[in-house]
XYZ file of C-alpha atoms in Angstrom:
485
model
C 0.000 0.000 0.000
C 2.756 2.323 0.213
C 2.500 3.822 -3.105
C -1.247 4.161 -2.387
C -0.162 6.087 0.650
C 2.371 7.862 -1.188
C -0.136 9.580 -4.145
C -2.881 9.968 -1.168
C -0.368 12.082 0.613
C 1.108 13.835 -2.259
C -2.840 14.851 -3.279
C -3.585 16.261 0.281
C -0.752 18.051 0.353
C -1.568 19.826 -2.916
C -4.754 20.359 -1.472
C -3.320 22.854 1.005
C -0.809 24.590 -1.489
C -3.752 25.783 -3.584
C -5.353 26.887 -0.420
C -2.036 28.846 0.240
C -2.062 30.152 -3.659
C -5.641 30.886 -3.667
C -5.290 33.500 -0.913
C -2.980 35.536 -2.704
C -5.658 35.707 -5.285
C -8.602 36.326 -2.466
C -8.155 40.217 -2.127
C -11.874 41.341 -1.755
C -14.898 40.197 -0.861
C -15.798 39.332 -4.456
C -12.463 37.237 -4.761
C -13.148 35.599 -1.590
C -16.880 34.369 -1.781
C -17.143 34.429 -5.623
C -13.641 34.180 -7.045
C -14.305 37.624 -8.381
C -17.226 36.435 -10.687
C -14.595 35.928 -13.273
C -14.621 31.979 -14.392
C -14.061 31.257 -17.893
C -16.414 28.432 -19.080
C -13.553 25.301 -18.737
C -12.587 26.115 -14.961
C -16.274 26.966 -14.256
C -17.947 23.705 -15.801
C -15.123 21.714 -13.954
C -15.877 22.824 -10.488
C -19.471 23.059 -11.079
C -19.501 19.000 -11.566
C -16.906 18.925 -8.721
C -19.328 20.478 -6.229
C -22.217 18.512 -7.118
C -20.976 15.054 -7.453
C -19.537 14.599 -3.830
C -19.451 11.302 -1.927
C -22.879 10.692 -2.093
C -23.030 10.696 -5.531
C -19.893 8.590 -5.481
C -19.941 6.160 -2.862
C -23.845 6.536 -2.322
C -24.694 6.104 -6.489
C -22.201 2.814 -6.575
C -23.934 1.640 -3.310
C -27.611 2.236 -5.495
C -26.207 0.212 -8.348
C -25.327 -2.307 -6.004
C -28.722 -2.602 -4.532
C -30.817 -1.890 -7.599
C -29.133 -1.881 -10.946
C -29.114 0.109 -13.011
C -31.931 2.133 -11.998
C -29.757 3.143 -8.703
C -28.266 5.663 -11.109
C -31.740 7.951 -11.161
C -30.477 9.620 -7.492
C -27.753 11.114 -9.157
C -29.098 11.462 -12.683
C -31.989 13.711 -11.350
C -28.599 15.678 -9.980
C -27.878 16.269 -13.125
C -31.317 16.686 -14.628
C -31.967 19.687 -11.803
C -28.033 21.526 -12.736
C -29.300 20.812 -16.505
C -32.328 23.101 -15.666
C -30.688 25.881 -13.517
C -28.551 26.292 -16.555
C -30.573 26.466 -19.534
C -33.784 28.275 -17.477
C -32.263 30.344 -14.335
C -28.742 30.300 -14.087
C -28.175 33.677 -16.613
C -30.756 35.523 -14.925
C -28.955 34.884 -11.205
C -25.367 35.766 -12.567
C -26.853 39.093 -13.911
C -28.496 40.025 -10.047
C -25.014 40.354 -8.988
C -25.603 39.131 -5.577
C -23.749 37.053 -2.703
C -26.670 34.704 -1.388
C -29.896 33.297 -1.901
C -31.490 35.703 0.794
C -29.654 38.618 -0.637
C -32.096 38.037 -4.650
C -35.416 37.292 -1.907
C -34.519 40.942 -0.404
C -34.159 42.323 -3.933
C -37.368 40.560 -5.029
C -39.969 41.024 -2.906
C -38.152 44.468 -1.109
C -36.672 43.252 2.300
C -37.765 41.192 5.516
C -37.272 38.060 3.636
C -33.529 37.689 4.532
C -33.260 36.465 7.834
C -35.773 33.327 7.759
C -34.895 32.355 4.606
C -31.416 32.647 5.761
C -31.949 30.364 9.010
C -33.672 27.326 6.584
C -30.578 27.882 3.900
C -27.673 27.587 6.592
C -29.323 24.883 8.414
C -29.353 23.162 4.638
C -25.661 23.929 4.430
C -24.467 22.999 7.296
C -26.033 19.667 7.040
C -24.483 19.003 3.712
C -21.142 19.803 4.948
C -21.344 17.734 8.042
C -22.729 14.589 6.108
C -19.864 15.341 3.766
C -17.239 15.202 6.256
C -18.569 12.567 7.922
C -17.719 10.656 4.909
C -14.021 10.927 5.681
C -14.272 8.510 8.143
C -15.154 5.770 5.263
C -12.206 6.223 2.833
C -9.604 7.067 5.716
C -10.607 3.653 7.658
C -9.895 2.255 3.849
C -6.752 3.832 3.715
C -5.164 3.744 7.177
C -7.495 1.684 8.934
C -7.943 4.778 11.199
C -10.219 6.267 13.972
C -13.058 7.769 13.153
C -12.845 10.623 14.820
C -9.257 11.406 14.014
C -10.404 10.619 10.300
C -12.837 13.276 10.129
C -10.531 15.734 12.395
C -7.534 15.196 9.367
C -10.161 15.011 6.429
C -12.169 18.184 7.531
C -8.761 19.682 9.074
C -7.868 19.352 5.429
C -10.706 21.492 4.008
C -10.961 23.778 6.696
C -7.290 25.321 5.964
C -7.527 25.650 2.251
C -10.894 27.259 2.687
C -10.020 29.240 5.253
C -6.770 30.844 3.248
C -8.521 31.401 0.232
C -12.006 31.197 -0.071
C -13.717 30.891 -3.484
C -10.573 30.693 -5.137
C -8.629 28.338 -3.273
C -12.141 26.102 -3.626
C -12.350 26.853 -7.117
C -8.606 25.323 -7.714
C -9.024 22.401 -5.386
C -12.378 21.588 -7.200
C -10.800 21.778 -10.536
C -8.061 19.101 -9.501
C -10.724 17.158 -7.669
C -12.509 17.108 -11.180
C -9.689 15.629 -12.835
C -9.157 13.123 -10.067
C -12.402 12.482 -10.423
C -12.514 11.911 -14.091
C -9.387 9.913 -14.521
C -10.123 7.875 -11.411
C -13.719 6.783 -11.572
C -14.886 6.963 -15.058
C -11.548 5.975 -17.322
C -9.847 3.376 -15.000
C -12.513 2.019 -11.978
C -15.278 1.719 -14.608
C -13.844 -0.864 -17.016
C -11.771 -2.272 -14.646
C -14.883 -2.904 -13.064
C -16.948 -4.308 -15.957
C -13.858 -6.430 -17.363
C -13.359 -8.207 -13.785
C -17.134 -8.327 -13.886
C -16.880 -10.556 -17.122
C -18.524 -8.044 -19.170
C -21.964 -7.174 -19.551
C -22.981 -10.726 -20.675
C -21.724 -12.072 -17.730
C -23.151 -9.670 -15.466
C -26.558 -9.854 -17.207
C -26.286 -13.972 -16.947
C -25.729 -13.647 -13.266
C -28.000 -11.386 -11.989
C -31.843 -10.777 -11.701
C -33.570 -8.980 -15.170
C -34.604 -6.134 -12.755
C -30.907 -5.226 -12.588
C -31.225 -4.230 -15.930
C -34.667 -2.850 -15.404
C -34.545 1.447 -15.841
C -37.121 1.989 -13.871
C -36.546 -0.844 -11.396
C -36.005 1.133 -8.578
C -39.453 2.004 -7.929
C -41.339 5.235 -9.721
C -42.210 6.729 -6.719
C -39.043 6.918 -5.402
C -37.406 8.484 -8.758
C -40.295 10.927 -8.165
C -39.163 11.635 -5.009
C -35.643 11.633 -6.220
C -37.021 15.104 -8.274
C -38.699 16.880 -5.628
C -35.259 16.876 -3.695
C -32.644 16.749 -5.813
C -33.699 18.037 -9.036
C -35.690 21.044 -7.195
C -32.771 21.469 -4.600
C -30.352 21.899 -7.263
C -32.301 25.166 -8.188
C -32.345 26.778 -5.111
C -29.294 25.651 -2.854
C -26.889 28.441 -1.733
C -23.731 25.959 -2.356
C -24.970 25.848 -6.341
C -26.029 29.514 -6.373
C -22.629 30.470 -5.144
C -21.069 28.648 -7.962
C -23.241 30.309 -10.739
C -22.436 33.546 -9.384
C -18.534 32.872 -9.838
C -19.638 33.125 -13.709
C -17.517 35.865 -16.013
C -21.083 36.254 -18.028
C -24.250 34.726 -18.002
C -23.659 32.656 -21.062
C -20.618 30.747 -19.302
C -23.250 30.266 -16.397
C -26.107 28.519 -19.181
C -23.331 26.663 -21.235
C -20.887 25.678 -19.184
C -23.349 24.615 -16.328
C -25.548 22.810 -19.447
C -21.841 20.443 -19.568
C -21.721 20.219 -16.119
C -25.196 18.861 -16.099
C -24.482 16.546 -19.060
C -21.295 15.168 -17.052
C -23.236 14.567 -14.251
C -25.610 11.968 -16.526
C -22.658 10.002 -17.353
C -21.140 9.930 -14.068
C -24.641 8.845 -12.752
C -24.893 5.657 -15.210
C -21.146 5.078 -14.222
C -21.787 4.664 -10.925
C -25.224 2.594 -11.209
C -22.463 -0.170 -13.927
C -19.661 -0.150 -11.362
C -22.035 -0.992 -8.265
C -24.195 -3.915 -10.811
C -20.288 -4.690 -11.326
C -19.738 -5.094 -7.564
C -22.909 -6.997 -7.346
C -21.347 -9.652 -9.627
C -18.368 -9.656 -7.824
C -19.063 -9.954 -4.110
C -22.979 -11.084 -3.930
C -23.495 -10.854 -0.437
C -21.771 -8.013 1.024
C -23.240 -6.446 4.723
C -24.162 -3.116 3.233
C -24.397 -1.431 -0.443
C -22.191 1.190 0.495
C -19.582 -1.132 1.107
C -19.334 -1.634 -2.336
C -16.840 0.931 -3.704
C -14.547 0.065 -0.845
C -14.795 -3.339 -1.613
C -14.166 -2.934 -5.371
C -11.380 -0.887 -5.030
C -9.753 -2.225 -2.464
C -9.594 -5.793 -3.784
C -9.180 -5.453 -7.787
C -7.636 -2.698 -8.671
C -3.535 -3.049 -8.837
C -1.327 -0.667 -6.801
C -1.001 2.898 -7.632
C -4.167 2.819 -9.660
C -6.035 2.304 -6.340
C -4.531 5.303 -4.497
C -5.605 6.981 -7.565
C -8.995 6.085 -7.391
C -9.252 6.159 -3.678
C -7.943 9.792 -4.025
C -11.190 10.150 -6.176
C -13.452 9.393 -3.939
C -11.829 11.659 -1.470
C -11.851 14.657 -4.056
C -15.267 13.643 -4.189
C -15.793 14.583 -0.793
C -13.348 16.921 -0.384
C -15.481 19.141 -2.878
C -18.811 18.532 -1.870
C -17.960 19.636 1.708
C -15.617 22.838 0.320
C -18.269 24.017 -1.193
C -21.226 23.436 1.391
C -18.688 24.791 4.156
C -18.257 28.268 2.454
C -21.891 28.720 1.528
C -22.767 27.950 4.930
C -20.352 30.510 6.558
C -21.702 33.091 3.825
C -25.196 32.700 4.467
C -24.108 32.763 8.573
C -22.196 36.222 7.984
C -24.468 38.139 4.958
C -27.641 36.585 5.525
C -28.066 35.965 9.466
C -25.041 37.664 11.659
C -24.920 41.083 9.991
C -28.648 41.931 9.873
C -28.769 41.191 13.778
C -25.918 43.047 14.435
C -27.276 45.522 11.966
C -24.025 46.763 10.530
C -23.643 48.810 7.699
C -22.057 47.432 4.858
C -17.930 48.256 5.114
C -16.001 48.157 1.703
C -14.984 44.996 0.311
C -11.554 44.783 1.279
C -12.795 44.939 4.816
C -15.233 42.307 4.919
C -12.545 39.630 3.548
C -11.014 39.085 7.027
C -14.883 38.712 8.628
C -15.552 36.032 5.935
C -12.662 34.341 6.450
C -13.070 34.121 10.244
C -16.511 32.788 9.992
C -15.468 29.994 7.529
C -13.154 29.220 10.374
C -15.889 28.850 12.830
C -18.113 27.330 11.164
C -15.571 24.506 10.138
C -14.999 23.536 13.903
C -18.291 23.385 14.230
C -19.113 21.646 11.376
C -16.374 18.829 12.624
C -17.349 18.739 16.245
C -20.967 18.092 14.800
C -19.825 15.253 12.572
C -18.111 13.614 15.307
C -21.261 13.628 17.579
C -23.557 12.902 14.769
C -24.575 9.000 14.360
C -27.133 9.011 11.524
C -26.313 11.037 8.881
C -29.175 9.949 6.402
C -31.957 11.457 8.418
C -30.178 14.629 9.284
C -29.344 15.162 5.465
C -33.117 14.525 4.467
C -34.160 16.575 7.139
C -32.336 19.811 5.265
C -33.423 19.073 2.059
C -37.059 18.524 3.349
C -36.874 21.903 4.543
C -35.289 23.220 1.625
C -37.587 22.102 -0.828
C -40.670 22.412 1.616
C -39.464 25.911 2.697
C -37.242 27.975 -0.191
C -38.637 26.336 -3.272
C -41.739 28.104 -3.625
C -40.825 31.731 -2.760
C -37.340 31.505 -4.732
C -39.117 30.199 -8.274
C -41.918 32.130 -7.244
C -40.008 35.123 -7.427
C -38.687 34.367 -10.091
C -41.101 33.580 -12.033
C -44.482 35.294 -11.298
C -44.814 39.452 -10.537
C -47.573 39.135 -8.508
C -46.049 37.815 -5.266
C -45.169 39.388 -2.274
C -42.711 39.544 0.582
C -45.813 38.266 3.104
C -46.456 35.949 0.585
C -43.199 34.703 0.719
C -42.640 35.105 4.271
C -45.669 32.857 4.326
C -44.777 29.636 1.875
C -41.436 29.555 4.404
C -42.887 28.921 7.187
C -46.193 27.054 6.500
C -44.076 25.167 4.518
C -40.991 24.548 7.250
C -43.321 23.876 9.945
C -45.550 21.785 7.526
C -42.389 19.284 6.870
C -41.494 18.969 10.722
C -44.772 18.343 11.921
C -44.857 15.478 8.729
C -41.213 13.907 9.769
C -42.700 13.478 13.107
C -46.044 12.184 11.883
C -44.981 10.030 9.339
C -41.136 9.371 9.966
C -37.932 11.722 8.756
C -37.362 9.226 5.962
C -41.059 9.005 4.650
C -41.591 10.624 0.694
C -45.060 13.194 2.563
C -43.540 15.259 4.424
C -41.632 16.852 1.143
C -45.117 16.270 -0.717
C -47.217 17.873 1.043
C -45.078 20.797 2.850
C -44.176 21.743 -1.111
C -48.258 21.948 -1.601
C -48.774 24.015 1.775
C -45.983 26.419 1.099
C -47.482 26.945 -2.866
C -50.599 27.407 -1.067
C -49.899 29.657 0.997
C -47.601 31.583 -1.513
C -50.805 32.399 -3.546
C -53.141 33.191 -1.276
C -51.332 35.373 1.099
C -49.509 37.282 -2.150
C -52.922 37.643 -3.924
C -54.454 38.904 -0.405
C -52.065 41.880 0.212
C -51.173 44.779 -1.853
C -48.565 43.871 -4.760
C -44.792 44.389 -4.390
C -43.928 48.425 -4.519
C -43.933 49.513 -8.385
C -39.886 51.056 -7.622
C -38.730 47.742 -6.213
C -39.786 45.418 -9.169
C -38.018 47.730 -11.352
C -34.841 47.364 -9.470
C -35.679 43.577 -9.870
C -36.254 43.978 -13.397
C -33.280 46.477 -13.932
C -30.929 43.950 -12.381
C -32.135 41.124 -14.175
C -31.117 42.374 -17.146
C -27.594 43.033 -15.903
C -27.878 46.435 -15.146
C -26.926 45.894 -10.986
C -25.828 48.582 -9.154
C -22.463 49.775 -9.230
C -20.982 48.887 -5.413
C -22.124 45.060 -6.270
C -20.222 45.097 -9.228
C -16.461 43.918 -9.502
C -13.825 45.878 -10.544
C -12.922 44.236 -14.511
C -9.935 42.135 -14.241
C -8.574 39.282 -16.939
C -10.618 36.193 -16.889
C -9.680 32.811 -15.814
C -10.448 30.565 -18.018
């Protein structure tokens, strides 16, 4: 194992170099929560399909191929399908609003008081997804080293916590880029037909296992449905994607090069679904499905390409949390901290140091959580339940029709948020009606409460309008500066 060790080592280690390079880079507030809104459409598609695909998508997608086929690829597919629709539909008209945060284009909307609710139900969302991400440390580490768990998530989320910390959005952006290469190389050109060939092919591995393996819709159609409401409609409203789009140069990188994210995340969704069918073949009776990549890895894949691979999944993780960590210190400092403490806004320059301290922060916290945290599953659904229950509504709403209103949205939040808790207790955190019907109350209460008070001020949809056609006011607005590309 010790050149596995070796290209593990050398990876983390580059890890925290970029970190170090990336805060020479972060020199304002837009460099450091946005990387200066300057991607070209290569670096930007990379780390767009970085953030999304984490370990879930990884580990969890070969552990649904494992259990279900080829059908377990519809989890991650609908990832893609929801980053597919952002991009062609939304994703131009949020890089034009110029803003930092989901909250921040609510304010602009509907004219204020939306902020700090929506703000509370987006970092609780965040913060979830970066604890369930680092959580995931303990998995490959224990691979790897055989380690503690607790000391693997301390080093794993150690890890992320420094790069981020140095350099924010740009020392992200260049981890997430590498991670997408790792990622490429590692999972899709060597585990995949390693897999298959060890497999015997896909005659062999359609002679030795059930026809529902090969079924597309084997899974079950009301859990793909499900699969929509949270992934596909939580890729359109999370803060961690937002923040991505908003690192755009223009608002055609954001619809194309997010539109090959998207694609990239269909293939690595059917790649995942054949290497866990793969697995299947292979070891027919292992204790859990998401013991499957481990197992695979570990056992038939020769030295060095291993590390490689295991370095994958770990880039995997590494940019799933990145990314959650930083959106949830941004929404914790813009959205929630500085409207209690009511400060005025200070220059951005100023604001770089308070950004950076709160990504500190909220890293320890997010590792002391993951270390006292047993099941991860229902915490996860429980933020996306009150994501989709809560945000969905108000944000497309917004978006999308004139006619609602700040105590219309004010209302679809929290009919909807309290709707979803009062279901997970009724019916279970991991039953499909909590997300069904808290999505119905909050629409409901969107349009009745907007139609029953007086429509959004005249001035402030014309802000809305002005800025959706890129003409945002001047302090939001960057200074020009090369683009990466």
């Amino acid at each position: 194992m010790a050149v596995d060790y070796a290209v593990i080592v050398i990876y983390l280690a580059g890890m925290l170099a970029m970190g170090w390079w990336g805060m020479r880079r972060a020199r304002s507030k837009s460099d450091f929560l946005v990387a200066g809104r300057r991607l070209g459409p290569a670096m930007y598609s990379g780390t767009m399909a970085a953030i999304v695909l984490g370990g879930a998508s990884t580990i969890g997608g070969v552990g649904l191929g494992y259990q279900y086929g080829l059908s377990g690829a519809w989890m991650v597919f609908t990832i893609g399908l929801g980053l597919l629709a952002l991009s062609v539909f939304f994703s131009a008209r949020i890089a034009r609003l110029k803003v930092y945060t989901v909250s921040e284009m609510l304010d602009l909307r509907y004219g204020g008081r939306a902020g700090v609710i929506s703000g509370v139900v987006m970092w609780a969302y965040t913060l979830m997804l970066a604890v369930t991400s680092t959580i995931a440390y303990a998995t490959i580490f224990d691979v790897l080293f055989d380690m503690n768990r607790t000391l693997a998530i301390v080093l794993g989320g150690s890890i992320v916590v420094a790069y981020s910390t140095l350099g924010g959005m740009w020392s992200i952006t260049l981890t997430d880029m590498v991670q997408f290469v790792v990622k490429t190389i590692g999972v899709l050109l060597l585990l995949l037909p390693i897999a298959v060939v060890k497999a015997g092919g896909f005659a062999e591995m359609k002679a030795k296992l059930p026809t529902a393996y090969f079924d597309p819709l084997g899974i079950g159609g009301e859990t793909i449905f499900t699969y929509v409401l949270i992934y596909t409609f939580g890729m359109l409203i999370g803060q961690d994607i937002w923040q991505r789009v908003f690192t755009a140069r223009s608002d055609r990188t954001a619809k194309w090069g997010g539109t090959v994210a998207g694609t990239y995340c269909l293939v690595y969704a059917l790649a995942g679904a054949v290497i866990g069918t793969a697995a299947k073949v292979l070891y027919p009776k292992l204790g859990s499905p998401d013991d499957a990549f481990a197992t695979i890895v570990k056992d038939e894949l020769p030295i060095g390409v291993r590390g490689l691979v295991l370095a994958a999944a770990l880039a995997a993780v590494m940019s799933t949390s990145s990314g959650a960590l930083i959106a949830c210190a941004t929404v914790a400092n813009n959205d929630i901290w500085s409207r209690i403490r009511a400060k005025a806004r200070s220059g951005d320059h100023d604001e770089v140091r308070g950004n950076r301290v709160f990504i500190l922060i909220m890293g320890v916290g997010v590792i002391g959580t993951a270390i006292a945290l047993n099941n991860v599953v229902e915490a996860l659904t429980v933020a996306y339940n009150l994501l989709v229950g809560g945000l969905l509504v108000p944000i497309l709403g917004g978006l999308l029709w004139k006619r609602g209103t700040v105590q219309g949205a004010l209302a679809a939040v929290t009919v909807g948020g309290l709707a979803v808790i009062g279901l997970m207790a009724g019916y279970g955190i991991l039953a499909n009606e909590p997300v069904y019907y808290g999505l119905l109350s909050s629409l409901a209460a969107y349009v009745a409460v907007s139609l029953a008070t007086r429509p959004t001020d005249a001035a402030v949809l014309a802000n809305w309008r002005e800025r959706l056609a890129g003409r945002a006011a001047p302090e939001l607005v960057s200074e020009p500066v090369p683009a990466a590309q």
